[in-house]
Coordinates of C-alpha atoms in Angstrom, one line a residue:
M769 CA 0.0 0.0 0.0
G770 CA 1.3 3.4 -0.7
F771 CA 1.8 4.7 2.8
P772 CA 3.2 8.2 3.0
Y773 CA 6.3 9.2 4.9
L774 CA 8.0 12.4 5.9
R775 CA 11.4 13.2 4.5
A776 CA 13.7 14.5 7.3
P777 CA 14.9 17.6 5.3
L778 CA 11.3 18.7 5.1
L779 CA 10.8 18.8 8.8
P780 CA 12.0 22.3 9.5
M781 CA 10.0 23.6 6.6
L782 CA 6.9 21.7 7.7
L783 CA 7.3 23.1 11.2
L784 CA 7.2 26.6 9.7
A785 CA 4.3 25.7 7.5
V786 CA 2.2 24.4 10.3
A787 CA 3.2 27.1 12.8
G788 CA 3.4 30.2 10.6
C789 CA 5.9 33.1 10.9
S790 CA 5.6 36.8 11.8
D791 CA 8.6 39.0 11.4
G792 CA 10.9 36.0 11.7
V793 CA 9.3 34.9 15.0
L794 CA 7.5 31.6 15.2
A795 CA 3.8 32.4 15.6
E796 CA 1.0 30.5 17.2
P797 CA -0.4 28.1 14.6
T798 CA -3.9 29.1 13.3
C799 CA -6.3 28.3 10.5
T800 CA -7.6 31.7 9.8
E801 CA -9.1 30.7 6.4
G802 CA -10.9 27.7 7.8
R803 CA -9.9 24.1 7.7
S804 CA -10.7 23.7 3.9
R805 CA -7.6 25.7 3.1
C806 CA -5.4 24.8 6.1
V807 CA -3.9 21.4 5.1
A808 CA -0.2 21.0 5.5
Q809 CA 0.1 17.2 4.7
V810 CA -2.1 14.3 3.7
A811 CA -1.6 10.6 4.3
L812 CA -3.7 7.7 3.0
G813 CA -4.1 4.2 4.3
S814 CA -6.5 1.3 3.5
S815 CA -9.9 2.9 2.9
F816 CA -9.1 5.9 5.2
G817 CA -7.1 9.0 5.2
C818 CA -5.7 11.7 7.6
A819 CA -4.7 15.3 7.1
L820 CA -2.3 17.4 9.2
L821 CA -3.5 21.0 9.4
R822 CA -1.4 24.0 9.8
D823 CA -2.6 24.4 13.4
R824 CA -0.9 21.1 14.1
S825 CA -4.1 19.2 14.6
V826 CA -4.8 15.9 12.8
W827 CA -8.1 15.0 11.2
C828 CA -9.1 11.6 9.8
W829 CA -11.9 10.1 7.7
G830 CA -13.1 6.8 6.1
R831 CA -13.2 3.3 7.5
N832 CA -13.2 3.1 11.3
D833 CA -13.8 -0.6 12.1
E834 CA -10.5 -0.7 14.1
A835 CA -10.6 2.9 15.5
Q836 CA -8.1 4.0 12.8
L837 CA -9.8 7.4 12.8
G838 CA -8.7 8.0 16.4
Y839 CA -12.1 7.6 18.0
S840 CA -15.0 5.1 18.2
T841 CA -18.0 5.8 16.0
T842 CA -21.5 4.4 15.5
D843 CA -21.7 5.6 11.9
L844 CA -22.0 2.9 9.3
C845 CA -21.2 2.6 5.6
P846 CA -22.2 -0.1 3.2
E847 CA -19.3 -2.2 1.9
E848 CA -19.6 -4.6 -1.0
L849 CA -18.1 -8.1 -0.4
P850 CA -16.4 -10.2 -3.1
N851 CA -19.5 -12.5 -3.3
G852 CA -21.7 -9.5 -4.2
Q853 CA -23.3 -9.2 -0.8
T854 CA -23.2 -6.0 1.3
R855 CA -22.2 -5.5 4.9
A856 CA -22.1 -2.4 7.2
V857 CA -18.8 -1.2 8.6
A858 CA -18.0 1.6 11.0
C859 CA -17.0 4.7 9.1
H860 CA -17.0 8.5 9.0
T861 CA -17.4 10.2 5.6
F862 CA -16.2 13.6 6.8
P863 CA -12.9 14.5 8.5
F864 CA -13.0 14.2 12.3
Q865 CA -10.3 15.5 14.6
V866 CA -8.1 13.0 16.4
L867 CA -8.5 14.1 20.0
G868 CA -5.7 13.8 22.6
L869 CA -3.2 14.8 19.9
D870 CA -1.5 18.2 19.5
R871 CA 1.7 19.7 18.2
A872 CA 1.8 17.3 15.3
V873 CA 4.2 17.9 12.4
A874 CA 3.7 14.8 10.3
V875 CA 1.2 12.0 9.9
S876 CA 1.4 8.5 8.3
A877 CA -1.6 6.2 7.6
G878 CA -1.1 2.4 7.6
G879 CA -3.4 -0.6 7.0
A880 CA -5.9 0.1 9.8
F881 CA -3.9 2.4 12.0
A882 CA -2.1 5.7 11.8
C883 CA 0.9 7.5 13.5
A884 CA 1.8 11.1 14.0
L885 CA 5.1 12.8 14.7
R886 CA 5.0 15.6 17.3
D887 CA 7.3 18.6 17.3
D888 CA 9.1 17.2 20.4
G889 CA 10.3 14.2 18.3
T890 CA 8.0 11.7 19.9
V891 CA 5.5 9.5 18.1
R892 CA 1.8 8.8 18.8
C893 CA -0.2 6.0 17.1
W894 CA -3.8 4.8 17.2
G895 CA -6.1 2.1 15.7
S896 CA -5.4 -1.6 15.0
N897 CA -2.6 -3.1 17.1
S898 CA -2.8 -6.9 16.5
A899 CA 0.9 -7.1 15.5
G900 CA 2.1 -4.4 17.9
Q901 CA 2.2 -1.7 15.2
L902 CA 1.3 1.1 17.6
G903 CA 4.6 0.6 19.4
N904 CA 3.4 0.8 23.0
G905 CA 4.4 -2.8 23.9
L906 CA 0.9 -4.2 23.7
T907 CA -1.2 -5.8 21.1
L908 CA -4.6 -4.3 22.0
P909 CA -6.2 -1.7 19.7
S910 CA -6.5 1.9 20.8
A911 CA -9.1 4.5 19.8
S912 CA -6.9 7.3 21.1
P913 CA -3.2 8.1 20.4
V914 CA -0.7 6.1 22.5
V915 CA 3.0 6.8 22.8
A916 CA 5.4 4.6 20.9
R917 CA 7.9 3.6 23.5
G918 CA 11.4 4.7 23.9
L919 CA 11.6 7.1 20.9
S920 CA 13.0 10.6 20.9
G921 CA 14.4 12.9 18.3
I922 CA 12.4 11.3 15.5
T923 CA 12.5 13.1 12.2
A924 CA 10.5 10.8 9.9
I925 CA 7.8 8.1 10.2
A926 CA 6.2 5.5 7.9
A927 CA 3.3 3.2 8.5
G928 CA 2.9 -0.1 6.5
A929 CA 0.1 -2.6 6.5
R930 CA 1.0 -3.9 10.0
H931 CA 4.3 -2.3 10.8
T932 CA 5.8 1.1 11.5
C933 CA 9.3 2.6 11.1
A934 CA 10.9 5.9 12.2
V935 CA 14.1 7.7 11.7
A936 CA 16.2 9.4 14.4
A937 CA 19.8 10.8 13.9
G938 CA 20.2 8.6 10.8
L939 CA 19.1 5.4 12.6
V940 CA 16.0 3.4 11.8
Y941 CA 13.6 2.0 14.4
C942 CA 10.8 -0.4 13.4
W943 CA 8.0 -2.3 15.2
G944 CA 5.0 -4.4 14.5
A945 CA 4.7 -7.4 12.2
N946 CA 7.9 -9.1 11.1
D947 CA 6.5 -12.1 9.2
R948 CA 8.2 -10.9 6.0
G949 CA 11.2 -9.3 7.6
Q950 CA 9.8 -5.9 7.3
L951 CA 11.4 -4.8 10.6
G952 CA 14.9 -5.3 9.2
Q953 CA 15.5 -8.2 11.7
P954 CA 15.9 -11.9 10.9
T955 CA 13.9 -13.0 13.9
T956 CA 11.9 -11.6 16.8
S957 CA 11.2 -13.2 20.1
R958 CA 7.5 -12.3 20.2
Q959 CA 4.6 -13.9 18.4
C960 CA 1.3 -12.1 17.7
T961 CA -2.1 -13.5 16.7
V962 CA -3.4 -11.7 13.6
G963 CA -6.7 -13.0 12.6
S964 CA -6.3 -16.8 12.4
E965 CA -2.5 -16.6 12.0
T966 CA 0.4 -16.5 14.5
I967 CA 3.2 -14.3 13.1
A968 CA 6.6 -13.0 14.3
C969 CA 6.2 -9.5 15.7
E970 CA 7.8 -6.8 17.9
P971 CA 5.4 -4.5 19.7
Q972 CA 7.9 -1.9 20.6
P973 CA 10.5 0.0 18.6
T974 CA 13.8 -1.7 17.9
V975 CA 16.8 -0.3 16.1
I976 CA 18.0 -1.9 12.8
D977 CA 21.7 -2.8 13.2
G978 CA 24.1 -1.6 10.7
V979 CA 21.9 1.0 9.0
K980 CA 23.2 4.6 9.3
G981 CA 22.8 7.9 7.6
V982 CA 19.1 7.5 6.7
V983 CA 17.1 10.7 6.0
A984 CA 13.8 9.4 4.6
I985 CA 11.7 6.2 4.9
S986 CA 8.7 4.7 3.2
A987 CA 6.7 1.6 4.1
G988 CA 4.9 -0.7 1.7
A989 CA 2.5 -3.5 2.7
S990 CA 5.3 -5.8 4.0
H991 CA 8.5 -4.2 2.9
T992 CA 10.3 -1.0 3.8
C993 CA 12.7 1.3 1.9
A994 CA 14.9 4.1 3.2
R995 CA 17.0 6.8 1.5
T996 CA 20.4 7.6 2.9
V997 CA 22.2 11.0 2.9
E998 CA 24.3 9.8 0.0
G999 CA 21.2 9.3 -2.1
I1000 CA 21.3 5.4 -2.0
V1001 CA 18.1 3.4 -1.4
L1002 CA 18.1 0.5 1.0
C1003 CA 15.1 -1.9 1.2
W1004 CA 14.2 -4.9 3.3
G1005 CA 11.3 -7.2 3.9
D1006 CA 9.0 -9.0 1.5
G1007 CA 10.7 -9.7 -1.8
R1008 CA 8.3 -12.1 -3.5
Y1009 CA 7.8 -9.6 -6.4
G1010 CA 11.2 -8.0 -6.3
Q1011 CA 10.0 -5.0 -4.4
S1012 CA 13.2 -4.9 -2.4
G1013 CA 15.1 -4.1 -5.6
S1014 CA 17.9 -6.6 -4.8
G1015 CA 18.0 -7.9 -8.4
R1016 CA 16.1 -11.1 -7.6
A1017 CA 12.6 -12.0 -6.5
S1018 CA 12.5 -14.5 -3.6
A1019 CA 9.7 -16.1 -1.6
M1020 CA 12.0 -15.9 1.4
P1021 CA 11.8 -12.6 3.4
G1022 CA 14.8 -10.3 3.2
P1023 CA 15.4 -9.1 6.8
S1024 CA 18.6 -7.4 6.1
P1025 CA 18.6 -4.0 4.3
V1026 CA 20.2 -4.2 0.9
G1027 CA 21.0 -1.5 -1.7
V1028 CA 18.7 -1.2 -4.8
L1029 CA 20.7 -2.4 -7.8
D1030 CA 20.8 -1.1 -11.4
G1031 CA 22.8 -3.8 -13.0
D1032 CA 25.9 -4.3 -10.8
S1033 CA 25.7 -0.8 -9.2
F1034 CA 23.5 0.9 -6.8
I1035 CA 21.1 3.5 -8.1
E1036 CA 22.4 6.8 -6.7
G1037 CA 21.5 10.4 -6.4
I1038 CA 18.0 9.6 -5.2
S1039 CA 16.0 12.4 -3.8
D1040 CA 12.7 10.7 -3.2
V1041 CA 11.5 7.1 -2.5
S1042 CA 7.9 5.9 -2.2
A1043 CA 6.8 2.3 -1.5
G1044 CA 3.5 0.9 -2.8
A1045 CA 1.8 -2.3 -1.7
D1046 CA 4.3 -4.6 -3.6
H1047 CA 6.3 -2.1 -5.6
T1048 CA 8.6 0.8 -5.0
C1049 CA 9.5 4.0 -7.0
A1050 CA 12.4 6.4 -6.6
R1051 CA 13.3 9.7 -8.2
N1052 CA 16.6 11.4 -8.6
A1053 CA 17.4 15.1 -8.6
D1054 CA 17.0 15.3 -12.4
G1055 CA 13.5 14.0 -12.2
V1056 CA 14.2 10.5 -13.5
I1057 CA 11.9 7.9 -11.9
W1058 CA 12.7 4.2 -11.5
C1059 CA 10.2 1.6 -10.2
W1060 CA 10.6 -2.0 -9.3
G1061 CA 8.6 -4.9 -7.9
R1062 CA 5.1 -6.1 -8.9
N1063 CA 3.7 -5.0 -12.2
E1064 CA 0.4 -6.8 -12.8
Q1065 CA -1.3 -3.4 -13.2
G1066 CA 1.5 -1.5 -14.9
Q1067 CA 2.5 0.2 -11.6
L1068 CA 6.1 0.2 -12.8
G1069 CA 5.3 2.5 -15.7
R1070 CA 5.7 -0.3 -18.2
A1071 CA 3.2 -2.7 -19.7
P1072 CA 3.2 -6.0 -17.6
E1073 CA 4.7 -8.1 -20.4
S1074 CA 7.7 -5.8 -20.5
A1075 CA 8.7 -6.5 -17.0
V1076 CA 10.9 -9.5 -16.0
P1077 CA 8.9 -12.5 -14.8
E1078 CA 11.8 -13.8 -12.7
R1079 CA 10.5 -16.3 -10.1
C1080 CA 7.4 -14.2 -9.7
S1081 CA 3.8 -15.5 -9.7
G1082 CA 3.0 -12.7 -12.1
P1083 CA 4.7 -9.8 -14.0
C1084 CA 7.4 -8.2 -11.9
S1085 CA 10.9 -6.7 -12.1
P1086 CA 13.4 -7.2 -9.3
R1087 CA 15.6 -4.5 -10.8
P1088 CA 14.7 -0.8 -11.3
L1089 CA 13.0 0.1 -14.6
R1090 CA 12.9 3.6 -15.8
V1091 CA 9.4 4.9 -16.0
Q1092 CA 8.6 5.7 -19.6
G1093 CA 6.8 8.8 -20.8
L1094 CA 8.0 11.2 -18.1
D1095 CA 11.1 12.7 -19.7
F1096 CA 9.4 15.9 -21.0
R1097 CA 12.8 17.7 -21.5
V1098 CA 13.1 16.1 -24.9
S1099 CA 10.9 16.0 -27.9
A1100 CA 7.5 14.6 -27.6
M1101 CA 8.6 12.1 -30.3
D1102 CA 11.3 10.7 -28.0
A1103 CA 11.6 6.9 -28.3
G1104 CA 10.6 6.6 -24.7
R1105 CA 7.1 7.6 -25.6
D1106 CA 5.0 5.3 -27.8
A1107 CA 3.5 6.8 -30.9
D1108 CA 0.0 5.7 -29.9
V1109 CA 0.4 7.6 -26.6
D1110 CA 1.5 10.8 -28.4
D1111 CA -1.4 10.5 -30.8
A1112 CA -3.9 10.4 -27.9
S1113 CA -6.2 13.4 -28.6
V1114 CA -9.8 14.5 -28.4
D1115 CA -10.7 11.6 -30.7
D1116 CA -9.5 9.2 -28.1
A1117 CA -11.4 11.1 -25.5
A1118 CA -14.6 10.3 -27.4
M1119 CA -13.8 6.6 -27.1
D1120 CA -13.1 7.1 -23.4
A1121 CA -16.5 8.8 -23.1
G1122 CA -18.2 5.6 -24.3
A1123 CA -16.2 3.5 -21.9
E1124 CA -17.1 5.9 -19.1
A1125 CA -20.8 5.8 -19.9
S1126 CA -20.8 2.0 -19.7
V1127 CA -19.0 2.2 -16.4
D1128 CA -21.4 4.7 -15.0
A1129 CA -24.4 2.7 -16.1
D1130 CA -23.6 0.0 -13.5
R1131 CA -22.7 2.4 -10.8
P1132 CA -26.1 3.7 -9.6
G1133 CA -26.0 7.1 -8.1
D1134 CA -22.4 7.8 -9.2
A1135 CA -22.2 10.5 -11.8
G1136 CA -18.5 10.1 -12.1
V1137 CA -17.3 13.5 -10.9
E1138 CA -19.4 15.5 -8.5
D1139 CA -19.9 19.2 -8.8
A1140 CA -17.1 21.2 -7.4
D1141 CA -16.8 24.8 -6.3
A1142 CA -16.8 27.4 -9.1
G1143 CA -13.4 27.7 -10.6
D1144 CA -12.3 24.3 -9.5
A1145 CA -10.4 22.3 -12.2
R1146 CA -12.4 19.1 -12.9
V1147 CA -12.0 16.1 -15.1
G1148 CA -14.9 15.5 -17.4
I1149 CA -14.1 12.8 -19.9
G1150 CA -17.5 11.4 -20.7
V1151 CA -19.1 13.0 -17.7
S1152 CA -22.2 15.0 -18.4
D1153 CA -21.8 17.4 -15.5
A1154 CA -18.4 18.7 -16.7
P1155 CA -18.7 19.2 -20.5
D1156 CA -16.3 22.2 -20.4
V1157 CA -13.2 20.2 -19.5
Q1158 CA -11.2 18.8 -22.3
R1159 CA -8.6 16.1 -22.4
V1160 CA -5.0 17.5 -22.3
R1161 CA -2.9 16.3 -25.2
D1162 CA 0.2 14.4 -23.9
D1163 CA 2.5 16.1 -26.4
V1164 CA 1.4 19.6 -25.4
V1165 CA 4.0 20.0 -22.6
A1166 CA 6.5 22.6 -21.6
P1167 CA 10.1 21.7 -22.2
S1168 CA 11.0 22.0 -18.5
M1169 CA 8.2 19.7 -17.2
V1170 CA 10.0 17.2 -15.0
P1171 CA 8.9 15.2 -12.0
R1172 CA 9.7 16.8 -8.6
A1173 CA 7.9 14.4 -6.3
I1174 CA 6.4 10.9 -6.4
A1175 CA 3.7 9.0 -4.5
S1176 CA 3.0 5.3 -4.8
G1177 CA -0.4 3.7 -4.1
G1178 CA -1.5 0.2 -3.8
S1179 CA -1.0 -0.8 -7.5
F1180 CA -0.4 2.6 -9.0
A1181 CA 1.9 5.6 -8.7
C1182 CA 1.9 9.3 -9.4
A1183 CA 4.4 12.1 -10.1
V1184 CA 4.0 15.8 -9.4
L1185 CA 5.7 17.7 -12.2
D1186 CA 7.5 21.0 -11.8
D1187 CA 4.6 22.8 -13.5
N1188 CA 2.5 21.6 -10.5
T1189 CA 0.4 19.1 -12.5
V1190 CA 0.2 15.4 -12.0
R1191 CA 0.8 12.2 -14.0
C1192 CA -0.3 8.8 -12.8
W1193 CA 0.1 5.2 -14.0
G1194 CA -0.9 1.7 -13.1
D1195 CA -4.3 0.3 -11.9
D1196 CA -7.3 2.5 -12.7
S1197 CA -10.1 0.1 -11.8
S1198 CA -11.3 2.5 -9.1
G1199 CA -10.5 5.7 -10.8
Q1200 CA -7.3 6.2 -8.8
L1201 CA -5.4 7.6 -11.7
G1202 CA -7.7 10.7 -11.6
D1203 CA -8.0 10.9 -15.4
G1204 CA -11.8 11.3 -15.4
R1205 CA -12.6 7.7 -16.3
R1206 CA -12.8 4.5 -14.3
V1207 CA -11.8 1.5 -16.4
R1208 CA -13.6 -1.6 -15.4
A1209 CA -11.9 -4.7 -16.7
P1210 CA -13.8 -7.6 -18.2
Q1211 CA -14.0 -10.6 -15.9
G1212 CA -10.6 -12.3 -15.8
A1213 CA -8.8 -9.4 -17.6
V1214 CA -6.7 -6.5 -16.3
M1215 CA -7.0 -3.1 -17.9
V1216 CA -3.7 -1.3 -17.7
I1217 CA -2.7 2.3 -18.2
A1218 CA 1.0 1.5 -18.4
T1219 CA 2.5 4.8 -19.5
P1220 CA 2.1 8.0 -17.4
G1221 CA 1.6 10.1 -20.5
A1222 CA -1.5 8.1 -21.5
A1223 CA -3.1 8.9 -18.2
S1224 CA -2.4 12.7 -18.3
T1225 CA -6.0 13.8 -18.8
N1226 CA -6.2 15.4 -15.4
P1227 CA -6.3 19.2 -15.6
L1228 CA -5.7 19.7 -11.9
Q1229 CA -3.3 22.6 -11.4
G1230 CA -1.3 24.0 -8.5
V1231 CA -0.5 20.7 -6.9
S1232 CA 2.2 20.9 -4.2
S1233 CA 2.3 17.3 -3.0
M1234 CA 0.5 13.9 -3.4
A1235 CA -0.4 10.8 -1.4
G1236 CA -1.5 7.4 -2.6
G1237 CA -3.6 4.9 -0.7
V1238 CA -4.7 1.4 -1.6
D1239 CA -7.0 2.6 -4.4
T1240 CA -7.4 6.3 -3.6
A1241 CA -5.2 9.4 -4.2
C1242 CA -5.2 12.9 -2.9
A1243 CA -3.4 16.1 -4.0
L1244 CA -2.6 19.0 -1.7
L1245 CA -2.8 22.3 -3.5
G1246 CA -0.6 25.3 -3.0
D1247 CA -3.6 27.2 -1.4
G1248 CA -3.8 24.5 1.4
S1249 CA -6.9 22.8 0.0
L1250 CA -7.2 19.1 -0.7
R1251 CA -8.6 17.2 -3.7
C1252 CA -9.1 13.4 -3.7
W1253 CA -10.3 10.7 -6.1
G1254 CA -10.6 7.0 -6.6
S1255 CA -12.4 4.4 -4.6
N1256 CA -14.6 5.9 -1.9
R1257 CA -15.3 2.7 0.0
S1258 CA -16.3 3.5 3.6
G1259 CA -16.0 7.2 2.8
A1260 CA -12.2 7.0 2.1
L1261 CA -12.3 10.3 0.2
G1262 CA -13.7 12.4 3.0
I1263 CA -16.4 14.0 0.7
G1264 CA -19.5 13.1 2.7
N1265 CA -20.6 10.0 0.7
T1266 CA -19.3 6.7 -0.6
S1267 CA -19.5 7.3 -4.4
V1268 CA -16.5 6.4 -6.5
Q1269 CA -14.8 9.5 -8.0
S1270 CA -12.7 9.2 -11.1
G1271 CA -11.5 12.8 -11.0
P1272 CA -10.4 15.2 -8.2
V1273 CA -13.1 16.5 -5.8
P1274 CA -12.7 18.7 -2.7
V1275 CA -12.6 17.1 0.7
T1276 CA -15.7 18.3 2.7
W1277 CA -14.8 19.9 6.0

């Protein structure tokens, strides 16, 4: 799952952002324009999300069956089961403040829990705790924030499906599930019961031996990756799909951190790393993006058949692959961009409209993209309530458009370009690419948008950062507002309902 992290160099800037300044003096944090334009950071987990506001409060929304929103609720949302039946689950479709938590400077959302970093360098976590992922030494869930034991001076946090990691003074501390080596340890003395399974776990933070100089960290479902001060990426944990980047896919967990290899050398000069469920992406200072791991939905930025099926149960690449279609500094006819992608124009949009209409027909009550405030950029490919929005040609790009940030989701990934627009690639079955259409695959088939350029129909402007969840995505705009799209199961988008949204809509505060 694409669980967000905080990069250590951003901490001082985030402190200023959430606190504000007046004549060079740190001011008391406020939200003078209301919460809708006061967001400093967003984090997405499994069917829920959390936002850090500039007043240093944290608000969460979505599924709440394990108190992952930081409180107990009696609200219920319908959830469709694989067999077609529907059940009711605890939820809250609007953002709700996490009580008992203040002075937060970062938040990270995991499988069914979340953690926040406070300005004193300590960590608070809440929600599911079956594998000890809250770090308080117990395995009982908590509807209110609890202190992760023994931590101080923390500068970065990352929550995975059932594990958590944090960085302090270049060292990495991890806790929670260790059934796939995601804690960076070969064994743990504790065993935890998770559902019907008994797995290795560690319910309180433990340092990873031999790892130093780490400045950023990101957690996938059962693997973890870190960036060092030298710009090298280290990964550990689940490697069944090559998501650790070691050059081979292995059913055996990889408990020891290893450098991500490009041929016989480490990939270097990395500025950004983001782990998805079973894949990882990294970006260097020049905006070049590499991805590795599972590729059944094209989440590596390549068609599934182009990846290396090396000891994987499906398409994967255990070595980094350069994402195609994102090097806008060269001609649009560059060999890295397929001709059929470059030719995608309004004629293709008409075809998309037909596909969208057939999708909407079996989604009662979902009009595709809800009405947004006046002036909001919306996506309207085949959507009757947004006829004024046209598809953006992939070859109409400024020469300087290069990726400056990345965010991995469950089986997709996105890049924020330096013109503050977004490109996404991978699974679009729930509209998580934000391109105005939701591709529903025929039974037994997978519909893939494998090239970022082919998914660039999203006209959203002014994006400062992104976050990816299992099948949802959110963009934080420069004005402090939040736009989200994708699956809205259990109210995961925070818009007051549970309708799927295939284009950006504002979070409802």
